[in-house]
Amino acid sequence: MTTTSAIDPQTLLARRRPEWSLERAFYTDPGIYAADIDRVWKRNWLYVGHVSRVRLPGQYFLADVAGESLIIIRGKDGAVNALYNVCRHRGSRICLEPSGTAKALVCPYHQWSYQADGTLTGARFMPEGFDRSKFGMHRARVEVAAGLIFVALSDDAPSFAPVARDLERFLAPNGMADRATICHTHTARVKANWKLVVENFRECYHCEGSHPEYLSAVSWGKKAKNQQEHDERVAAAEQGRERWKAQGLDVDGTAFSADTFHHCGRGPLKPGYQSWSLDGKPTAPLMGSQTERENWLVGFVMYPNFFLEGGCDYISTTRVLPISACESEIEINWHVHQDAVAGVDYDVERVTAVWKATAEQDLTLVQNNHAGVESERYEPGPYSTMEAPDIEHFLSWYARQLSAPAMAAGRGCKHGE
Ligand code: FES
Ligand SMILES: [Fe+2]
């Protein structure tokens, strides 16, 4: 994809004012959107889904990623593969159903057939000398950490190792790799640029005015009223950390720094809460290997599309997907213990209540934000002290991605490489 806009993103970036929102073109211009896809989405790690969707060999689901359709499929050898959904004969889509199980991937056009690792195994009436080994499906890079599947379309993607380490150490107690399943999925379209969605998810300046459900469970979403309240919060958090450490839980998070693109941490719900629920009462059986109901909330963010929050009895993941300069999609999945039975061990409404309400409120805010940004009277505005560090970290990272040299064409992984 090439950038066709007359607007030069580098000129706009050069005059970008730190800790202020971006100029309108960054949120609305199709050319800058194309540059975003090329330089941000095609060369960074992207979350696509949980391993419970591909537990068995041949199980697959489709993932739209940076304008591409990928087939995420488990091979006979147990590996998770990400294959471009493009036939090597004349280019047809191969998988048309959003998910399923396939013994072989058979193209609906002329029935070329492929194994789950992309190897071409069947192609009728091809001329003498046709070498099947040269026509395997193109593959994207795949990493699986704590049961979460990530893909990258480019060799230029940064090292995934630090992200994998943090996912494993923070999510191992929840059994996300081998003892969790999805209990509910919620997808929603929002008429807003993807950066406005991420900016919203990165700050809590708006929480007090918009998120009663979220704030019913956590105290740090709004500033302490006085020094005493502040001190009580700090003391409660410290006591929690000591308890959680004694239970073998990792409590030392990773902060965003100048050269990172993820962060994670474990913080407290309100005292006495046993779940991230509206009333603090449990919503589902404990996940994984845990034996104690505790009031912690784990949080994980990875630019540009992965947000995770959850407690001892469920984990929610939020995946952001750009659709166009002015439209995005989010997909939220809630994960519980795989043996838990809906309607018996948990009520899905209770599991999803806090984050579903919060996400819907956020999408309304973001849509209003985008509508205002489209006005000719919009101009960048300054961030508050509650927003500045987090949004600025994201926008600085974004600016670095956009300023980096364009990738050479065809840097994705070819079959067999
Ligand atoms: S396009 Fe797939 S077999 Fe012809
Ligand atoms: Fe929010």
CSV table of N, CA and C in Angstrom, one decimal, residues 19 38 92 138 218 332:
chain,number,residue,atom,x,y,z
A,19,GLU,N,2.2,16.4,24.3
A,19,GLU,CA,1.2,16.6,25.3
A,19,GLU,C,0.0,17.4,24.9
A,38,ASP,N,0.6,0.8,6.9
A,38,ASP,CA,1.9,0.4,6.4
A,38,ASP,C,3.0,0.4,7.5
A,92,SER,N,-7.5,-16.7,-5.1
A,92,SER,CA,-8.8,-16.7,-4.4
A,92,SER,C,-8.6,-16.8,-2.9
A,138,HIS,N,1.5,-18.3,1.9
A,138,HIS,CA,2.4,-17.3,2.6
A,138,HIS,C,2.0,-17.3,4.1
A,218,VAL,N,-12.8,0.0,41.6
A,218,VAL,CA,-11.4,0.5,41.8
A,218,VAL,C,-11.4,1.9,42.4
A,332,ILE,N,-14.1,-7.8,22.2
A,332,ILE,CA,-13.8,-8.1,23.6
A,332,ILE,C,-14.1,-9.6,23.9
